XYZ file of C-alpha atoms in Angstrom:
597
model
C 0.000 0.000 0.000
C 0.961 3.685 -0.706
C 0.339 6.596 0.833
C 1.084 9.707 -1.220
C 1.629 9.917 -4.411
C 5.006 10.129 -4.685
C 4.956 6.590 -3.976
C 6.638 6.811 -1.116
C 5.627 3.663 0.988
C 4.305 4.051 4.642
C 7.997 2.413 5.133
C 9.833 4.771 3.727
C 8.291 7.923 5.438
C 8.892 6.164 8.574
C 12.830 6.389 7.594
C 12.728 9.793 6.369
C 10.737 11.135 9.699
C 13.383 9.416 11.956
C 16.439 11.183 9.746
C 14.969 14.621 9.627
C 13.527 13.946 13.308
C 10.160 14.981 12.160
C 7.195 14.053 9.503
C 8.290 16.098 6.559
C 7.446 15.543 3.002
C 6.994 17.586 -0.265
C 8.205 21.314 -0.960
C 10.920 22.419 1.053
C 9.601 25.878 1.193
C 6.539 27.833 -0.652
C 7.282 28.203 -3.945
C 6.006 31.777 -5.383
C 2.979 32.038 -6.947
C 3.877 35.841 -8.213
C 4.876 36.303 -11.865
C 8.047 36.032 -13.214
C 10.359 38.870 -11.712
C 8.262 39.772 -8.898
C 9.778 38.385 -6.237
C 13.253 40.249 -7.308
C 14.001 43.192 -5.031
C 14.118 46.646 -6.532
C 17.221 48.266 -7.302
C 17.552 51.190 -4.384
C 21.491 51.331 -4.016
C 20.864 54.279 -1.606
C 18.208 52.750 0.415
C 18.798 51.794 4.183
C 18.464 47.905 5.075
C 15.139 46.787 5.768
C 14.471 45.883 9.534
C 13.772 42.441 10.529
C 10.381 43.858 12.173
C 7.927 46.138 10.558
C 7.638 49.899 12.363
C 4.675 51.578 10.971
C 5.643 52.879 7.976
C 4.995 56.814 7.383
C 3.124 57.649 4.009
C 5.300 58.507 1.743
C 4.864 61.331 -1.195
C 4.550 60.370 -4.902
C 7.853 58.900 -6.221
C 9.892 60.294 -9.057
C 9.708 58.444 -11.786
C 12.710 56.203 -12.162
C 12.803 56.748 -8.140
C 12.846 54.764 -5.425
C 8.702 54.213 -4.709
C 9.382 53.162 -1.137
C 11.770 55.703 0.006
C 10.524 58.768 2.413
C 11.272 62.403 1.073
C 13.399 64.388 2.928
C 11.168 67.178 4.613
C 11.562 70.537 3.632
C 12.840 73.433 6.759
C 9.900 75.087 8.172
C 9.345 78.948 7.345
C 10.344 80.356 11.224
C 13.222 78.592 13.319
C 12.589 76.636 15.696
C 14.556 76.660 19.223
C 15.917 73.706 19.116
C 16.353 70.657 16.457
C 13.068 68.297 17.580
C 13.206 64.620 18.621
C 12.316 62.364 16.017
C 9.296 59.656 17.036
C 10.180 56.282 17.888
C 8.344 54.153 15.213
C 6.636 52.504 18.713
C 5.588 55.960 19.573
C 3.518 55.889 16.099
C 2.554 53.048 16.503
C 0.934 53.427 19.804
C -0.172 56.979 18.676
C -2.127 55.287 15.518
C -3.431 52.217 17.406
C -3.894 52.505 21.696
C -2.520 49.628 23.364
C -5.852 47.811 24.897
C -6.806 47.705 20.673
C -4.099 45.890 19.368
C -3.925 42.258 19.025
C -1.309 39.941 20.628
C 0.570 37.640 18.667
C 0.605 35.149 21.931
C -2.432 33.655 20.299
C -3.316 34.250 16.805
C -6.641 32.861 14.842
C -10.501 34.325 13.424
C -11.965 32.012 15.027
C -12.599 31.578 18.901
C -14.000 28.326 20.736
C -17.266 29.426 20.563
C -17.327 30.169 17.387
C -16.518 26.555 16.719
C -12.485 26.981 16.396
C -10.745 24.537 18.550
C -8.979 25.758 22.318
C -6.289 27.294 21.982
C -4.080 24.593 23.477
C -4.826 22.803 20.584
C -0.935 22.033 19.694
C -0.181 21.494 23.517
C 3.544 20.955 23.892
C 4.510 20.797 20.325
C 7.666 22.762 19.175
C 6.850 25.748 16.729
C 9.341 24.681 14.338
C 8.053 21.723 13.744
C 4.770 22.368 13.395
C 6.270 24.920 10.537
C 7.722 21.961 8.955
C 4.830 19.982 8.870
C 2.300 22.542 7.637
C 5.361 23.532 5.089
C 6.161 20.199 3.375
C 2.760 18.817 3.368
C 1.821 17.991 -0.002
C -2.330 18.671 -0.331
C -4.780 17.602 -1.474
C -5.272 14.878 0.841
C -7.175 11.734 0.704
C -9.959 12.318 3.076
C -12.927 15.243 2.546
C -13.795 15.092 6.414
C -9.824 15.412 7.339
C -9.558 18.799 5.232
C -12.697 19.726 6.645
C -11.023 19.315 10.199
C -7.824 20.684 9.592
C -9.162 23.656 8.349
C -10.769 24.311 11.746
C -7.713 23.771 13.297
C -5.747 26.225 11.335
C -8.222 28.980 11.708
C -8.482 28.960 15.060
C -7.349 31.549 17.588
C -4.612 29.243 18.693
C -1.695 30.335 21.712
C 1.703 30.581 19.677
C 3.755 27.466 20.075
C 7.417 28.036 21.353
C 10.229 28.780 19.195
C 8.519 31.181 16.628
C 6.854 34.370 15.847
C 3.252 34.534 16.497
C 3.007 36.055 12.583
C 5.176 33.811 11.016
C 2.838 30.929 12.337
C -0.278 32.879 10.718
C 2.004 33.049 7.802
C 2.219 29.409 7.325
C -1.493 28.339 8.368
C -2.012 30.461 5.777
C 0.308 29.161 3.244
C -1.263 25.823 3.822
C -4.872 26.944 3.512
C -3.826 28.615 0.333
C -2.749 25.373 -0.846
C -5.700 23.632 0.277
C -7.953 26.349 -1.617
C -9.353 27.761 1.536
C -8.367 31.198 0.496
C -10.940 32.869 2.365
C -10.167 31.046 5.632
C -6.191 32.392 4.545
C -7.086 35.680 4.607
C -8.915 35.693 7.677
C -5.849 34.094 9.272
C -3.687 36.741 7.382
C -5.967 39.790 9.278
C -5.796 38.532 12.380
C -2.494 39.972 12.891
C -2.599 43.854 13.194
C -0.211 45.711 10.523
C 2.218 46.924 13.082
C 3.285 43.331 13.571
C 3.460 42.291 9.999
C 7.187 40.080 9.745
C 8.160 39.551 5.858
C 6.568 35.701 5.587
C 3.306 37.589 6.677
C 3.841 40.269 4.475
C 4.334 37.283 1.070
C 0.861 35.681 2.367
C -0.900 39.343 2.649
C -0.007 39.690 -1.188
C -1.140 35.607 -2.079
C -4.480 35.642 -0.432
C -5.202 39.291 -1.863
C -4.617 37.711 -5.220
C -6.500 34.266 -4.269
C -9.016 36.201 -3.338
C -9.646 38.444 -6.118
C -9.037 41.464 -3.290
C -6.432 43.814 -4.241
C -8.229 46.465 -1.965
C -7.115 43.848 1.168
C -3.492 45.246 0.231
C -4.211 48.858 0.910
C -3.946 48.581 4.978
C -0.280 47.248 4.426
C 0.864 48.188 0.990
C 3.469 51.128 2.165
C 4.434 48.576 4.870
C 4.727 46.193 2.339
C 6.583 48.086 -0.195
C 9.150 49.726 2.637
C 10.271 46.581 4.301
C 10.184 43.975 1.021
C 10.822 46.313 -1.321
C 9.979 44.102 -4.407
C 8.255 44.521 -7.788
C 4.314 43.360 -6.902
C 4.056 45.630 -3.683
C 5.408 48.496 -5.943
C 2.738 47.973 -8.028
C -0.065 47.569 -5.271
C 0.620 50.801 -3.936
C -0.381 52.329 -7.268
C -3.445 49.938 -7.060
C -4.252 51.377 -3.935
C -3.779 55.014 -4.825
C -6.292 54.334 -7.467
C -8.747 52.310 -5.164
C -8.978 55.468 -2.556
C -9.557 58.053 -5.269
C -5.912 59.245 -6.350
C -5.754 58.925 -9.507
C -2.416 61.425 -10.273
C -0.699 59.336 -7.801
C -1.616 56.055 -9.133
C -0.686 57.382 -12.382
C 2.526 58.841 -11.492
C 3.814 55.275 -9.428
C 2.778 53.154 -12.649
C 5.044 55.937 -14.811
C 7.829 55.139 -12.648
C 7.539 51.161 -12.796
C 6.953 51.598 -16.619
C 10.199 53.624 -17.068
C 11.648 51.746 -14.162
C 11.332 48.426 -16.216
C 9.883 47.045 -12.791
C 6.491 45.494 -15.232
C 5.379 45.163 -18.486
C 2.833 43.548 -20.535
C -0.114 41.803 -18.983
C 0.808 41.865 -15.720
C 1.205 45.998 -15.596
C -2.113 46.362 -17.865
C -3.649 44.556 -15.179
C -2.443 46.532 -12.274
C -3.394 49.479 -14.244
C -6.923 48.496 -14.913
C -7.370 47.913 -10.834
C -6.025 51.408 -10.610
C -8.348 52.826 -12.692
C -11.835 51.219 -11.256
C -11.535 53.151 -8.407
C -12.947 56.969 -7.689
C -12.175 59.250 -10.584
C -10.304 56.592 -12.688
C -10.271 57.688 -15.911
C -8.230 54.877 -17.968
C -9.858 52.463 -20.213
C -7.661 49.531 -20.310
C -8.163 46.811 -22.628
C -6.484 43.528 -21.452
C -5.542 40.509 -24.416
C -4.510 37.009 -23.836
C -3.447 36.050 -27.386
C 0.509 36.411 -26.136
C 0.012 34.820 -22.270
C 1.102 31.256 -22.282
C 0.008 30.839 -18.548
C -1.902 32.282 -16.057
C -0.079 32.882 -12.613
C -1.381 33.962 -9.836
C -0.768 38.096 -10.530
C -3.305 37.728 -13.350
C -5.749 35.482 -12.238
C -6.145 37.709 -8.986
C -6.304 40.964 -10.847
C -8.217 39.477 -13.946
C -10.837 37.856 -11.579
C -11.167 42.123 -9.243
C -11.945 43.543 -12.458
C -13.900 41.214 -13.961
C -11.712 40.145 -16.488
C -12.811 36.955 -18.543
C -9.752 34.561 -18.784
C -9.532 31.931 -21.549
C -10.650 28.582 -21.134
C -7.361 27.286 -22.385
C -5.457 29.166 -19.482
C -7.772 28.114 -16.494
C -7.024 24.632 -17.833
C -3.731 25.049 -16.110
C -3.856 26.158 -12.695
C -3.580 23.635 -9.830
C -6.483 22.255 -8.353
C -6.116 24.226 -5.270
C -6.776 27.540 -7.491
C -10.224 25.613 -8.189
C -10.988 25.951 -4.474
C -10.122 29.797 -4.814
C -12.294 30.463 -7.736
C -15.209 28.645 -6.128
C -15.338 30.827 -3.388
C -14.832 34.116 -5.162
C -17.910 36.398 -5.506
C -16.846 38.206 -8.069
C -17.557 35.488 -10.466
C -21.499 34.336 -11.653
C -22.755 31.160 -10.297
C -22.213 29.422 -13.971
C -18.645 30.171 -13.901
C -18.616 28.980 -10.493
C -20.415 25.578 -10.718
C -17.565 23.275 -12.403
C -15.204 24.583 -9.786
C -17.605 24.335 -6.930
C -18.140 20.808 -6.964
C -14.080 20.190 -7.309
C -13.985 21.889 -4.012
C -16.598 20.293 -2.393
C -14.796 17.130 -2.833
C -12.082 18.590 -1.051
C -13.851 20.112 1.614
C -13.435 23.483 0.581
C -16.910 24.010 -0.276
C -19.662 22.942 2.089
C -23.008 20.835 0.258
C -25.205 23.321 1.483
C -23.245 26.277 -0.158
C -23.644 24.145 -3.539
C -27.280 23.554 -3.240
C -27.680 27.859 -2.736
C -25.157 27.593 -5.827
C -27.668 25.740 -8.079
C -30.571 27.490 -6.603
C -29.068 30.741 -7.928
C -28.481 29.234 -11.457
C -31.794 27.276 -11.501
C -33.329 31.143 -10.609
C -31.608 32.251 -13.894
C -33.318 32.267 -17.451
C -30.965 30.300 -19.442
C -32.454 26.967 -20.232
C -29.995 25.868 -22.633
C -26.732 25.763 -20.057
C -26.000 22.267 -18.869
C -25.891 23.584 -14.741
C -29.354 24.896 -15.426
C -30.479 20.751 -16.090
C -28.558 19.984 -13.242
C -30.210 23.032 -11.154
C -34.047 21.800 -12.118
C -32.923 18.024 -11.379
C -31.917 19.395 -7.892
C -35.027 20.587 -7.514
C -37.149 17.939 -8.487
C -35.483 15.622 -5.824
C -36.854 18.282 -3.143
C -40.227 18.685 -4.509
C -41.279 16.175 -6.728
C -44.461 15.355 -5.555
C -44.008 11.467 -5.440
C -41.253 9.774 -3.698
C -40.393 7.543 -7.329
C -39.665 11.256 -8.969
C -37.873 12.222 -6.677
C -35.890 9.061 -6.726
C -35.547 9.166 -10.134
C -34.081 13.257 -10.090
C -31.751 11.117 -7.746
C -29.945 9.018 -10.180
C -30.469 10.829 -13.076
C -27.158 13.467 -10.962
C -25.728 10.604 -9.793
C -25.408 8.775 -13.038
C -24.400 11.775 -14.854
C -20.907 11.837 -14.374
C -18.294 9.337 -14.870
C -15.354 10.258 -12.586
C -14.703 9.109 -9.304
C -14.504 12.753 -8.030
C -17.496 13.928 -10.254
C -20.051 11.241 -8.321
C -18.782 12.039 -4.981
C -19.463 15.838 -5.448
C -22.797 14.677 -6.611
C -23.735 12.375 -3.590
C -22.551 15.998 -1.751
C -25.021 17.822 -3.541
C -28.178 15.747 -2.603
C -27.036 15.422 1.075
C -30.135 16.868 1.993
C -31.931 15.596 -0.549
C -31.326 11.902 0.554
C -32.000 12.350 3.844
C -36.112 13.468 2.979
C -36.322 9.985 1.101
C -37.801 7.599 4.141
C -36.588 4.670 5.472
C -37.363 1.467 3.399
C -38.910 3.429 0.174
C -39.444 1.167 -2.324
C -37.111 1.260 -5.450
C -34.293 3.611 -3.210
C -30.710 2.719 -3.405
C -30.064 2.495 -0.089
C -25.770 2.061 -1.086
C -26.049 5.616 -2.403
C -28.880 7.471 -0.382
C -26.659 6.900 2.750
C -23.625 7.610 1.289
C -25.394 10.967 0.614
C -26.235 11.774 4.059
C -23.048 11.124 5.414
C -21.346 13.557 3.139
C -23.255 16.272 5.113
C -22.819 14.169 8.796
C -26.755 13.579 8.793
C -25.339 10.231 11.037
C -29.194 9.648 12.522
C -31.005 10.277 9.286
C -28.777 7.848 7.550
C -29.272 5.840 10.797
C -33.031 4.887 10.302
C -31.687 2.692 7.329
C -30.260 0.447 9.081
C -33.205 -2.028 9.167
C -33.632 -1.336 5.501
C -30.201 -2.371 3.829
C -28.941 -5.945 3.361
C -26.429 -7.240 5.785
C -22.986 -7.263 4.709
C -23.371 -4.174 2.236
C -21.839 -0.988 1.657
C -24.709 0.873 3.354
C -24.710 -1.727 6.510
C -20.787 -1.153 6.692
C -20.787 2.634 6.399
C -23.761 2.922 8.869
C -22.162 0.779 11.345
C -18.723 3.132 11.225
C -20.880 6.456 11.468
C -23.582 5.312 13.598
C -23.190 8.213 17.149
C -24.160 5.397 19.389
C -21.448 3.408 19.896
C -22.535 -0.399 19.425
C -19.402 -3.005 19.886
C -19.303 -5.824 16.793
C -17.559 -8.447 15.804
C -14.611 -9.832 13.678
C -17.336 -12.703 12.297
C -19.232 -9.554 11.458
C -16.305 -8.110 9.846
C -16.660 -10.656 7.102
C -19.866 -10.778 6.311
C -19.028 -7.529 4.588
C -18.680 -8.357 0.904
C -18.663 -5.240 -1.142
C -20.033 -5.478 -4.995
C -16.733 -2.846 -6.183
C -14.349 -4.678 -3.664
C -11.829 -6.464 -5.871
C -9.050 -6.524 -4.254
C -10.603 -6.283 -0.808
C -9.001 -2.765 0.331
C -12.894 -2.206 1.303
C -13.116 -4.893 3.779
C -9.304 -3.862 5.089
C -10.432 0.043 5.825
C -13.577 -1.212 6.916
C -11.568 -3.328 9.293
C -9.139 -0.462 10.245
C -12.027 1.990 10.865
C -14.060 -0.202 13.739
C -10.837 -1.044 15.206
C -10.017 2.480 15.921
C -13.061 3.579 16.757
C -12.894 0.914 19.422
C -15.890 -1.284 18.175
C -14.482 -4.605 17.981
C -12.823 -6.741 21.116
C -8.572 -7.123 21.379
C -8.691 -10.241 20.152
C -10.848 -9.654 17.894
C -8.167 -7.036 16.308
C -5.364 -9.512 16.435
C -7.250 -12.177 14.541
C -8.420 -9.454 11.908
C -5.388 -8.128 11.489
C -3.651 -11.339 10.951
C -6.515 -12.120 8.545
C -6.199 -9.484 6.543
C -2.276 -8.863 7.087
C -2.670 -5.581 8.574
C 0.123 -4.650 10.531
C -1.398 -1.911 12.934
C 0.721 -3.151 15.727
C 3.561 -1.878 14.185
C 5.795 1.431 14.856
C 7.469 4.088 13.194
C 8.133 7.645 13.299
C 4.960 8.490 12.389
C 2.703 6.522 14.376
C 5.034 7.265 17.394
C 4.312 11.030 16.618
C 0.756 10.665 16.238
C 0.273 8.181 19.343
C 1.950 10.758 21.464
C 0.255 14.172 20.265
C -3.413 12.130 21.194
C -1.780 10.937 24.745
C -0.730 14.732 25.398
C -4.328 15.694 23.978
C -3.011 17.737 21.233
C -6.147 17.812 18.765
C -4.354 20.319 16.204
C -1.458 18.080 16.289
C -3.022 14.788 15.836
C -5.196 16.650 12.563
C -1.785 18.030 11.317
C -0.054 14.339 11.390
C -3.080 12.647 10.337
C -3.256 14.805 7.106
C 0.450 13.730 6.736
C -0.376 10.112 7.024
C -2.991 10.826 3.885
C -0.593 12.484 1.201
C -2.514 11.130 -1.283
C -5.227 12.681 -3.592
C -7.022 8.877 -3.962
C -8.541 7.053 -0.778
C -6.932 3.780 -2.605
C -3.656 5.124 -1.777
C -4.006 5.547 2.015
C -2.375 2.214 3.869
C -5.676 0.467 6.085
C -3.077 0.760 9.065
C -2.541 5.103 8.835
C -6.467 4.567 8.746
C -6.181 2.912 12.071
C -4.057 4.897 13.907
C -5.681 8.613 12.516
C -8.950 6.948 13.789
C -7.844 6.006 17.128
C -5.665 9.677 17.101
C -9.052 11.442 16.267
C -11.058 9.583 19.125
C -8.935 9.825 21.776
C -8.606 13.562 21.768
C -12.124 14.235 21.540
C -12.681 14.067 17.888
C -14.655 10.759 17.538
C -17.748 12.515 14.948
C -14.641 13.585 12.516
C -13.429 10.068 13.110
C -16.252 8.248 12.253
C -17.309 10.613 9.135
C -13.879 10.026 7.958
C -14.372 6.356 8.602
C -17.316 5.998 6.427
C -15.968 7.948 3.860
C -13.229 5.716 2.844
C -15.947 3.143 1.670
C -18.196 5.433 0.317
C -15.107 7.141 -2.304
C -13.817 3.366 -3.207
């Protein structure tokens, strides 16, 4: 069995976590998103070093062109003396004068979202070193098997958690956000990004400012930091977003004048100026008219697809055909685009967890609400609706599998059992000519656990519906390894099925020890075993380190296919997720392994 998709075997991660003395796979470091020559400093041979810390920057007048855009003029001598020379303010002195002490933000705990707002505590790493939790978050490669795990993680990383030892309290933001990025959650980014007040920004914090503006389609989101931003990194793209901001807040000679300079400057060209120039422009008395063309752009980065998608820019088909599946996440979420243009990407991110069912059935309510009968999402939309309100229980069954056996791909029918969550669960118990495999497969996509629950009566013994049901059922009920296998799946050729079934009620605690010996011996599971990686796992649930267990169990599911995820890294995330209080995620995450085979 593998377990990413780098075919690295369960094995061999095992070696590389004990030589680097911690789980680490994938990119060494974020690789930039920012088009070619943006991340190259700006030639300022007179300029002083930048400090390791942000000070709040003072605004600074409009640049010469050919200039130095982040430098402050030197003021000119008042028109009466003074007595005596005066004392320059401490950039802390600003910065308390701009922002009073009881309303700034400490960076000893950093998140959006607070405990009761469904975040996790803020203990949630415990004892775990802030380095390493860097390198984890850094070199994990996403997406990841599961749809529940992402789901989870997510509300791990946007939670107001207490800074772990060893780093910066922005630098962690920095790379919670890097991951969510990757993960598509660019909203959930940028909410981590803000949660850090300006005056604290460090340079990492500053690099994921500028990617979740452009994820998000928000270059107004640079304006609170863009002189910061252009002082202390001094590069190409924040020279640009301060003329992007001039423009946004109604300063049109200004905006002007900084594109001049990075014109003449040679700091941008082509595309990527035209579209910083357009964003300048749709602000309050813009007066340019720019016209952007794709006929010479051989691929879209992450400059244009930001700035194309503020100003409403169409970008070609042939272009979005290349980004990474995370960017599919982004443009789901973005409101800037219609609900057609959203719908293809929507269910992509669904599957990953980005986008929640109920968000895609307001998606095809919107589109269904349109009056364009001949675009394939509006047959989709009114197929939707039919299996709400069709007013017999065989139309509405038949709406059912008409979007279920629509698609073809793996991914493509999960989104779609995602999509009639709901749907399923208003079918009743026992309805003649259901498909009970599928209906509860549904439900379970959502966590309806007790809706899907009443089927159990209904489905045959030994099926996929009686094997997810008895993983997700919220009443724990203890079974058997004779039980075990009587579960004979239809799609279960070379039993992997049976093996996460297995895996699953053995770490949710559901079958007797011995029991798990002879099971595992049956199937030639080897969940006794140790390695790195189950050591690190084991020991973040004993220390009851929720983040930390979600963190390691993504790790253990670097894979993009549940057939790639070892039945023994489903046993030991299982038993990590229950015994620090995450048993629901557990279980949905369970069930979901048979349900995507």
């Amino acid at each position: 069995m593998r377990i990413s998709r780098t075919s690295v075997a369960l094995g061999a991660i095992a070696t590389i976590l004990i030589g680097a003395g911690l789980p680490a796979l994938g990119q060494d470091k974020p690789e930039s998103l920012l088009p070619p020559g943006f991340g190259d400093p700006v030639a300022t041979p007179t300029a002083a070093p930048a400090p390791s810390r942000p000070s709040t920057p003072v605004p600074s007048a409009s640049p010469i062109p050919g200039g130095d855009p982040g430098a402050v003029p030197t003021p000119l001598p008042s028109a009466s003396a003074t007595p005596e020379a005066p004392v320059p303010l401490d950039p802390a002195q600003i910065a308390r004068y701009d922002m009073p002490d009881y309303a700034r933000r400490s960076l000893a705990s950093v998140g959006p979202v607070g405990p009761d707002g469904g975040g996790l505590t803020p203990r949630a790493f415990g004892t775990a070193e802030g380095p390493y939790l860097e390198s984890l978050m850094r070199r994990l490669d996403v997406p990841i098997a599961s749809r529940w795990l992402s789901i989870a993680l997510r509300r791990a990383l946007v939670s107001r958690l207490d800074t772990p030892r060893g780093v910066n309290g922005a630098d962690f933001a920095a790379e919670r956000a890097w991951l969510l990025l990757r993960m598509g959650e660019s909203i959930s980014a940028r909410g981590v990004v803000q949660s850090v007040d300006g005056i604290d920004y460090t340079p990492k914090l500053y690099e994921m400012a500028m990617q979740t503006a452009l994820a998000t389609g928000d270059p107004a989101g640079l304006c609170p930091v863009a002189e910061g931003g252009a002082t202390l990194r001094r590069e190409r793209a924040w020279v640009l977003a301060q003329a992007m901001c001039a423009g946004l807040s109604g300063e049109p000679r200004k905006a002007q004048a900084l594109i001049t300079a990075a014109r003449n400057g040679g700091l941008a060209k082509g595309i990527d100026l035209l579209l910083a120039q357009k964003v300048t422009g749709s602000g309050a008395s813009g007066q340019q008219a720019v016209t952007i063309e794709w006929d010479s752009v051989d691929r879209l980065t992450a400059w244009r697809y930001g700035l194309a998608t503020a100003t409403g820019v169409e970008i070609p088909a042939t272009l979005l055909a290349t980004i990474s599946p995370h960017v599919q996440g982004w443009r789901a979420l973005s409101p800037a685009l219609t609900a057609r243009q959203r719908a293809g990407a929507a269910e992509q991110a669904a599957v990953r967890g980005v986008f929640s069912g109920a968000a895609l059935v307001d998606l095809y309510g919107a589109i269904d609400a349109e009056d364009d009968s001949s675009a394939a999402e509006t047959g989709v939309a009114r197929d939707l609706r039919s299996a709400y309100t069709a007013g017999d229980f065989p139309g509405r069954l038949a709406a059912l599998k008409g979007l279920w056996d629509g698609v073809q791909t793996p991914d493509a029918r999960f989104a779609r059992l995602i999509l009639t969550a709901r749907a399923a669960a208003r079918i009743p118990a026992g309805t003649e000519g259901a498909d009970p495999d599928r209906l509860v497969a549904a439900m379970l996509t959502a966590g309806i656990d007790r809706g899907a629950m009443r089927w159990r009566s209904s489905v045959p013994v030994g099926g996929d519906a009686w094997a997810m049901l008895a993983l997700a059922n919220p009443d724990p009920a203890r079974s058997s390894w004779s039980e075990i296998g009587r579960y004979k799946s239809a799609n279960d050729a070379n039993g992997l099925k049976q093996r996460l079934f297995f895996a699953g009620m053995a770490g949710l605690g559901r079958l007797p020890v011995d029991d798990i010996e002879r099971g595992a011996r049956s199937l030639d599971i080897a969940i006794g075993s140790e390695n790195a990686w189950t050591r690190a796992i084991a020991g973040a649930a004993q220390r009851r380190e929720p983040g930390t267990v979600l963190l390691l169990a993504a790790i253990g599911m670097q894979t993009p296919q549940w057939r790639g995820v070892p039945p023994e890294a489903l046993f030991h995330i299982v038993t990590a997720l229950r015994t620090v209080g995450l048993e629901a995620e557990a279980r949905m995450i369970a069930a979901e392994a048979l349900a995507r085979l």
